[in-house]
Amino acid sequence: FNIKAVTEKFKTADIYKVSKEIAQCIKDPQNNDPVLSKYFASENLGLVSEKFYSALQEYIRTDPDHFFSGNHPKISPKKFEGMMFLKYHRSLVQPGEAVGVLAGQSI
């Protein structure tokens, strides 16, 4: 997994800024707009929902499957976070995009 090659395709200069905004939104949701309402998720790798970000940070912090600890860590927390951002980004569907036969039948 070459995170550098993947991130060159997206606007990644503001990932840390967006991460800080997500954290602020989680701490005080009444006074902060959701970050997905401010930026285009399809153009910004690392832009995820507050709920996903919270769950990801909790998983990294607790490390229930021992990916990041022990004598032989399988992956670094930073690479894991990057992979999860990429998986989230790949799961997005643009409005109007065909998503399958079942979606068409439900209309």
PDB file of N, CA and C in Angstrom, residues 40-105:
ATOM      1  N   PHE A  40     -16.123  18.981  -0.152  1.00  0.00           N
ATOM      2  CA  PHE A  40     -16.547  17.885  -1.010  1.00  0.00           C
ATOM      3  C   PHE A  40     -15.762  16.642  -0.628  1.00  0.00           C
ATOM      4  N   ALA A  41     -16.454  15.631  -0.145  1.00  0.00           N
ATOM      5  CA  ALA A  41     -15.787  14.398   0.288  1.00  0.00           C
ATOM      6  C   ALA A  41     -15.127  13.683  -0.882  1.00  0.00           C
ATOM      7  N   SER A  42     -15.688  13.831  -2.076  1.00  0.00           N
ATOM      8  CA  SER A  42     -15.127  13.143  -3.232  1.00  0.00           C
ATOM      9  C   SER A  42     -13.791  13.724  -3.669  1.00  0.00           C
ATOM     10  N   GLU A  43     -13.475  14.939  -3.248  1.00  0.00           N
ATOM     11  CA  GLU A  43     -12.214  15.575  -3.641  1.00  0.00           C
ATOM     12  C   GLU A  43     -11.177  15.587  -2.531  1.00  0.00           C
ATOM     13  N   ASN A  44     -11.571  15.302  -1.316  1.00  0.00           N
ATOM     14  CA  ASN A  44     -10.669  15.425  -0.174  1.00  0.00           C
ATOM     15  C   ASN A  44     -10.500  14.096   0.538  1.00  0.00           C
ATOM     16  N   LEU A  45      -9.378  13.438   0.291  1.00  0.00           N
ATOM     17  CA  LEU A  45      -9.077  12.207   0.994  1.00  0.00           C
ATOM     18  C   LEU A  45      -8.849  12.547   2.460  1.00  0.00           C
ATOM     19  N   GLY A  46      -9.457  11.818   3.345  1.00  0.00           N
ATOM     20  CA  GLY A  46      -9.348  12.099   4.771  1.00  0.00           C
ATOM     21  C   GLY A  46     -10.560  12.817   5.316  1.00  0.00           C
ATOM     22  N   LEU A  47     -11.428  13.253   4.430  1.00  0.00           N
ATOM     23  CA  LEU A  47     -12.662  13.900   4.872  1.00  0.00           C
ATOM     24  C   LEU A  47     -13.701  12.809   5.110  1.00  0.00           C
ATOM     25  N   VAL A  48     -13.990  12.565   6.366  1.00  0.00           N
ATOM     26  CA  VAL A  48     -14.921  11.506   6.752  1.00  0.00           C
ATOM     27  C   VAL A  48     -15.949  12.087   7.707  1.00  0.00           C
ATOM     28  N   SER A  49     -17.001  11.340   7.942  1.00  0.00           N
ATOM     29  CA  SER A  49     -18.021  11.804   8.876  1.00  0.00           C
ATOM     30  C   SER A  49     -17.473  11.804  10.297  1.00  0.00           C
ATOM     31  N   GLU A  50     -18.092  12.577  11.141  1.00  0.00           N
ATOM     32  CA  GLU A  50     -17.654  12.654  12.535  1.00  0.00           C
ATOM     33  C   GLU A  50     -17.792  11.303  13.227  1.00  0.00           C
ATOM     34  N   LYS A  51     -18.849  10.583  12.901  1.00  0.00           N
ATOM     35  CA  LYS A  51     -19.077   9.278  13.527  1.00  0.00           C
ATOM     36  C   LYS A  51     -17.982   8.285  13.118  1.00  0.00           C
ATOM     37  N   PHE A  52     -17.640   8.265  11.833  1.00  0.00           N
ATOM     38  CA  PHE A  52     -16.585   7.370  11.357  1.00  0.00           C
ATOM     39  C   PHE A  52     -15.246   7.741  11.990  1.00  0.00           C
ATOM     40  N   TYR A  53     -14.957   9.029  12.049  1.00  0.00           N
ATOM     41  CA  TYR A  53     -13.693   9.494  12.624  1.00  0.00           C
ATOM     42  C   TYR A  53     -13.588   9.102  14.095  1.00  0.00           C
ATOM     43  N   SER A  54     -14.668   9.262  14.841  1.00  0.00           N
ATOM     44  CA  SER A  54     -14.678   8.886  16.262  1.00  0.00           C
ATOM     45  C   SER A  54     -14.425   7.391  16.428  1.00  0.00           C
ATOM     46  N   ALA A  55     -15.111   6.594  15.628  1.00  0.00           N
ATOM     47  CA  ALA A  55     -14.956   5.141  15.715  1.00  0.00           C
ATOM     48  C   ALA A  55     -13.537   4.723  15.341  1.00  0.00           C
ATOM     49  N   LEU A  56     -12.980   5.342  14.326  1.00  0.00           N
ATOM     50  CA  LEU A  56     -11.617   5.031  13.896  1.00  0.00           C
ATOM     51  C   LEU A  56     -10.601   5.380  14.976  1.00  0.00           C
ATOM     52  N   GLN A  57     -10.722   6.567  15.560  1.00  0.00           N
ATOM     53  CA  GLN A  57      -9.792   6.982  16.608  1.00  0.00           C
ATOM     54  C   GLN A  57      -9.917   6.086  17.835  1.00  0.00           C
ATOM     55  N   GLU A  58     -11.133   5.687  18.170  1.00  0.00           N
ATOM     56  CA  GLU A  58     -11.347   4.787  19.300  1.00  0.00           C
ATOM     57  C   GLU A  58     -10.714   3.424  19.041  1.00  0.00           C
ATOM     58  N   TYR A  59     -10.858   2.934  17.815  1.00  0.00           N
ATOM     59  CA  TYR A  59     -10.259   1.641  17.458  1.00  0.00           C
ATOM     60  C   TYR A  59      -8.740   1.708  17.544  1.00  0.00           C
ATOM     61  N   ILE A  60      -8.165   2.775  17.019  1.00  0.00           N
ATOM     62  CA  ILE A  60      -6.706   2.929  17.074  1.00  0.00           C
ATOM     63  C   ILE A  60      -6.244   3.052  18.527  1.00  0.00           C
ATOM     64  N   ARG A  61      -6.990   3.785  19.334  1.00  0.00           N
ATOM     65  CA  ARG A  61      -6.600   4.004  20.725  1.00  0.00           C
ATOM     66  C   ARG A  61      -6.654   2.705  21.534  1.00  0.00           C
ATOM     67  N   THR A  62      -7.716   1.914  21.352  1.00  0.00           N
ATOM     68  CA  THR A  62      -7.876   0.698  22.147  1.00  0.00           C
ATOM     69  C   THR A  62      -7.153  -0.507  21.555  1.00  0.00           C
ATOM     70  N   ASP A  63      -6.961  -0.524  20.234  1.00  0.00           N
ATOM     71  CA  ASP A  63      -6.253  -1.604  19.541  1.00  0.00           C
ATOM     72  C   ASP A  63      -6.757  -2.989  19.963  1.00  0.00           C
ATOM     73  N   PRO A  64      -8.053  -3.284  19.783  1.00  0.00           N
ATOM     74  CA  PRO A  64      -8.607  -4.547  20.264  1.00  0.00           C
ATOM     75  C   PRO A  64      -8.054  -5.786  19.551  1.00  0.00           C
ATOM     76  N   ASP A  65      -7.601  -5.641  18.321  1.00  0.00           N
ATOM     77  CA  ASP A  65      -7.079  -6.779  17.564  1.00  0.00           C
ATOM     78  C   ASP A  65      -5.555  -6.833  17.553  1.00  0.00           C
ATOM     79  N   HIS A  66      -4.926  -5.960  18.327  1.00  0.00           N
ATOM     80  CA  HIS A  66      -3.466  -5.922  18.486  1.00  0.00           C
ATOM     81  C   HIS A  66      -2.723  -5.755  17.155  1.00  0.00           C
ATOM     82  N   PHE A  67      -3.244  -4.885  16.304  1.00  0.00           N
ATOM     83  CA  PHE A  67      -2.569  -4.569  15.052  1.00  0.00           C
ATOM     84  C   PHE A  67      -1.346  -3.680  15.277  1.00  0.00           C
ATOM     85  N   PHE A  68      -1.414  -2.814  16.259  1.00  0.00           N
ATOM     86  CA  PHE A  68      -0.400  -1.780  16.423  1.00  0.00           C
ATOM     87  C   PHE A  68       0.553  -2.044  17.581  1.00  0.00           C
ATOM     88  N   SER A  69       0.312  -3.087  18.348  1.00  0.00           N
ATOM     89  CA  SER A  69       1.136  -3.345  19.525  1.00  0.00           C
ATOM     90  C   SER A  69       1.715  -4.750  19.469  1.00  0.00           C
ATOM     91  N   GLY A  70       2.486  -5.080  20.473  1.00  0.00           N
ATOM     92  CA  GLY A  70       3.098  -6.406  20.542  1.00  0.00           C
ATOM     93  C   GLY A  70       4.496  -6.397  19.954  1.00  0.00           C
ATOM     94  N   ASN A  71       5.075  -7.572  19.875  1.00  0.00           N
ATOM     95  CA  ASN A  71       6.447  -7.701  19.367  1.00  0.00           C
ATOM     96  C   ASN A  71       6.547  -7.453  17.866  1.00  0.00           C
ATOM     97  N   HIS A  72       5.492  -7.797  17.147  1.00  0.00           N
ATOM     98  CA  HIS A  72       5.499  -7.659  15.688  1.00  0.00           C
ATOM     99  C   HIS A  72       4.244  -6.935  15.222  1.00  0.00           C
ATOM    100  N   PRO A  73       4.221  -5.599  15.339  1.00  0.00           N
ATOM    101  CA  PRO A  73       3.029  -4.871  14.884  1.00  0.00           C
ATOM    102  C   PRO A  73       2.797  -5.100  13.392  1.00  0.00           C
ATOM    103  N   LYS A  74       1.548  -5.282  13.028  1.00  0.00           N
ATOM    104  CA  LYS A  74       1.205  -5.567  11.636  1.00  0.00           C
ATOM    105  C   LYS A  74       1.215  -4.323  10.763  1.00  0.00           C
ATOM    106  N   ILE A  75       0.878  -3.180  11.374  1.00  0.00           N
ATOM    107  CA  ILE A  75       0.778  -1.933  10.609  1.00  0.00           C
ATOM    108  C   ILE A  75       0.883  -0.765  11.596  1.00  0.00           C
ATOM    109  N   SER A  76       1.354   0.358  11.110  1.00  0.00           N
ATOM    110  CA  SER A  76       1.422   1.530  11.987  1.00  0.00           C
ATOM    111  C   SER A  76       0.035   2.177  12.061  1.00  0.00           C
ATOM    112  N   PRO A  77      -0.274   2.838  13.164  1.00  0.00           N
ATOM    113  CA  PRO A  77      -1.574   3.508  13.274  1.00  0.00           C
ATOM    114  C   PRO A  77      -1.795   4.536  12.172  1.00  0.00           C
ATOM    115  N   LYS A  78      -0.751   5.232  11.762  1.00  0.00           N
ATOM    116  CA  LYS A  78      -0.883   6.257  10.710  1.00  0.00           C
ATOM    117  C   LYS A  78      -1.252   5.623   9.368  1.00  0.00           C
ATOM    118  N   LYS A  79      -0.590   4.503   9.020  1.00  0.00           N
ATOM    119  CA  LYS A  79      -0.926   3.821   7.765  1.00  0.00           C
ATOM    120  C   LYS A  79      -2.338   3.251   7.815  1.00  0.00           C
ATOM    121  N   PHE A  80      -2.700   2.705   8.962  1.00  0.00           N
ATOM    122  CA  PHE A  80      -4.050   2.159   9.120  1.00  0.00           C
ATOM    123  C   PHE A  80      -5.089   3.253   8.926  1.00  0.00           C
ATOM    124  N   GLU A  81      -4.844   4.414   9.535  1.00  0.00           N
ATOM    125  CA  GLU A  81      -5.763   5.541   9.383  1.00  0.00           C
ATOM    126  C   GLU A  81      -5.881   5.939   7.913  1.00  0.00           C
ATOM    127  N   GLY A  82      -4.747   5.998   7.214  1.00  0.00           N
ATOM    128  CA  GLY A  82      -4.763   6.323   5.786  1.00  0.00           C
ATOM    129  C   GLY A  82      -5.540   5.307   4.968  1.00  0.00           C
ATOM    130  N   MET A  83      -5.370   4.037   5.290  1.00  0.00           N
ATOM    131  CA  MET A  83      -6.110   2.987   4.575  1.00  0.00           C
ATOM    132  C   MET A  83      -7.604   3.108   4.830  1.00  0.00           C
ATOM    133  N   MET A  84      -7.987   3.421   6.057  1.00  0.00           N
ATOM    134  CA  MET A  84      -9.413   3.563   6.374  1.00  0.00           C
ATOM    135  C   MET A  84     -10.007   4.788   5.687  1.00  0.00           C
ATOM    136  N   PHE A  85      -9.233   5.875   5.595  1.00  0.00           N
ATOM    137  CA  PHE A  85      -9.703   7.048   4.853  1.00  0.00           C
ATOM    138  C   PHE A  85      -9.933   6.681   3.389  1.00  0.00           C
ATOM    139  N   LEU A  86      -9.016   5.913   2.824  1.00  0.00           N
ATOM    140  CA  LEU A  86      -9.151   5.487   1.429  1.00  0.00           C
ATOM    141  C   LEU A  86     -10.375   4.579   1.255  1.00  0.00           C
ATOM    142  N   LYS A  87     -10.566   3.637   2.161  1.00  0.00           N
ATOM    143  CA  LYS A  87     -11.740   2.745   2.071  1.00  0.00           C
ATOM    144  C   LYS A  87     -13.038   3.551   2.173  1.00  0.00           C
ATOM    145  N   TYR A  88     -13.068   4.531   3.072  1.00  0.00           N
ATOM    146  CA  TYR A  88     -14.245   5.389   3.212  1.00  0.00           C
ATOM    147  C   TYR A  88     -14.491   6.138   1.902  1.00  0.00           C
ATOM    148  N   HIS A  89     -13.413   6.684   1.349  1.00  0.00           N
ATOM    149  CA  HIS A  89     -13.528   7.456   0.109  1.00  0.00           C
ATOM    150  C   HIS A  89     -14.044   6.584  -1.032  1.00  0.00           C
ATOM    151  N   ARG A  90     -13.565   5.352  -1.118  1.00  0.00           N
ATOM    152  CA  ARG A  90     -14.006   4.450  -2.182  1.00  0.00           C
ATOM    153  C   ARG A  90     -15.464   4.028  -2.019  1.00  0.00           C
ATOM    154  N   SER A  91     -15.984   4.103  -0.806  1.00  0.00           N
ATOM    155  CA  SER A  91     -17.365   3.671  -0.567  1.00  0.00           C
ATOM    156  C   SER A  91     -18.388   4.742  -0.932  1.00  0.00           C
ATOM    157  N   LEU A  92     -17.937   5.951  -1.222  1.00  0.00           N
ATOM    158  CA  LEU A  92     -18.873   7.033  -1.534  1.00  0.00           C
ATOM    159  C   LEU A  92     -19.505   6.839  -2.904  1.00  0.00           C
ATOM    160  N   VAL A  93     -20.749   7.247  -3.024  1.00  0.00           N
ATOM    161  CA  VAL A  93     -21.475   7.164  -4.282  1.00  0.00           C
ATOM    162  C   VAL A  93     -21.983   8.563  -4.610  1.00  0.00           C
ATOM    163  N   GLN A  94     -21.754   8.999  -5.830  1.00  0.00           N
ATOM    164  CA  GLN A  94     -22.212  10.309  -6.259  1.00  0.00           C
ATOM    165  C   GLN A  94     -23.723  10.306  -6.481  1.00  0.00           C
ATOM    166  N   PRO A  95     -24.389  11.420  -6.223  1.00  0.00           N
ATOM    167  CA  PRO A  95     -25.838  11.489  -6.468  1.00  0.00           C
ATOM    168  C   PRO A  95     -26.153  11.179  -7.936  1.00  0.00           C
ATOM    169  N   GLY A  96     -27.119  10.342  -8.140  1.00  0.00           N
ATOM    170  CA  GLY A  96     -27.522   9.979  -9.496  1.00  0.00           C
ATOM    171  C   GLY A  96     -26.790   8.782 -10.061  1.00  0.00           C
ATOM    172  N   GLU A  97     -25.765   8.295  -9.367  1.00  0.00           N
ATOM    173  CA  GLU A  97     -24.999   7.155  -9.856  1.00  0.00           C
ATOM    174  C   GLU A  97     -25.809   5.877  -9.673  1.00  0.00           C
ATOM    175  N   ALA A  98     -25.794   5.027 -10.703  1.00  0.00           N
ATOM    176  CA  ALA A  98     -26.503   3.754 -10.618  1.00  0.00           C
ATOM    177  C   ALA A  98     -25.807   2.864  -9.595  1.00  0.00           C
ATOM    178  N   VAL A  99     -26.581   2.323  -8.672  1.00  0.00           N
ATOM    179  CA  VAL A  99     -25.985   1.501  -7.620  1.00  0.00           C
ATOM    180  C   VAL A  99     -26.458   0.053  -7.666  1.00  0.00           C
ATOM    181  N   GLY A 100     -27.259  -0.281  -8.636  1.00  0.00           N
ATOM    182  CA  GLY A 100     -27.669  -1.675  -8.773  1.00  0.00           C
ATOM    183  C   GLY A 100     -29.134  -1.852  -9.070  1.00  0.00           C
ATOM    184  N   VAL A 101     -29.477  -3.085  -9.360  1.00  0.00           N
ATOM    185  CA  VAL A 101     -30.840  -3.422  -9.748  1.00  0.00           C
ATOM    186  C   VAL A 101     -31.810  -3.203  -8.602  1.00  0.00           C
ATOM    187  N   LEU A 102     -31.437  -3.557  -7.392  1.00  0.00           N
ATOM    188  CA  LEU A 102     -32.343  -3.404  -6.265  1.00  0.00           C
ATOM    189  C   LEU A 102     -32.711  -1.958  -6.010  1.00  0.00           C
ATOM    190  N   ALA A 103     -31.748  -1.071  -6.187  1.00  0.00           N
ATOM    191  CA  ALA A 103     -32.046   0.359  -5.986  1.00  0.00           C
ATOM    192  C   ALA A 103     -33.027   0.836  -7.052  1.00  0.00           C
ATOM    193  N   GLY A 104     -32.895   0.362  -8.254  1.00  0.00           N
ATOM    194  CA  GLY A 104     -33.808   0.757  -9.317  1.00  0.00           C
ATOM    195  C   GLY A 104     -35.207   0.229  -9.102  1.00  0.00           C
ATOM    196  N   GLN A 105     -35.334  -0.953  -8.522  1.00  0.00           N
ATOM    197  CA  GLN A 105     -36.638  -1.524  -8.261  1.00  0.00           C
ATOM    198  C   GLN A 105     -37.372  -0.843  -7.134  1.00  0.00           C
TER     199      GLN A 105
END
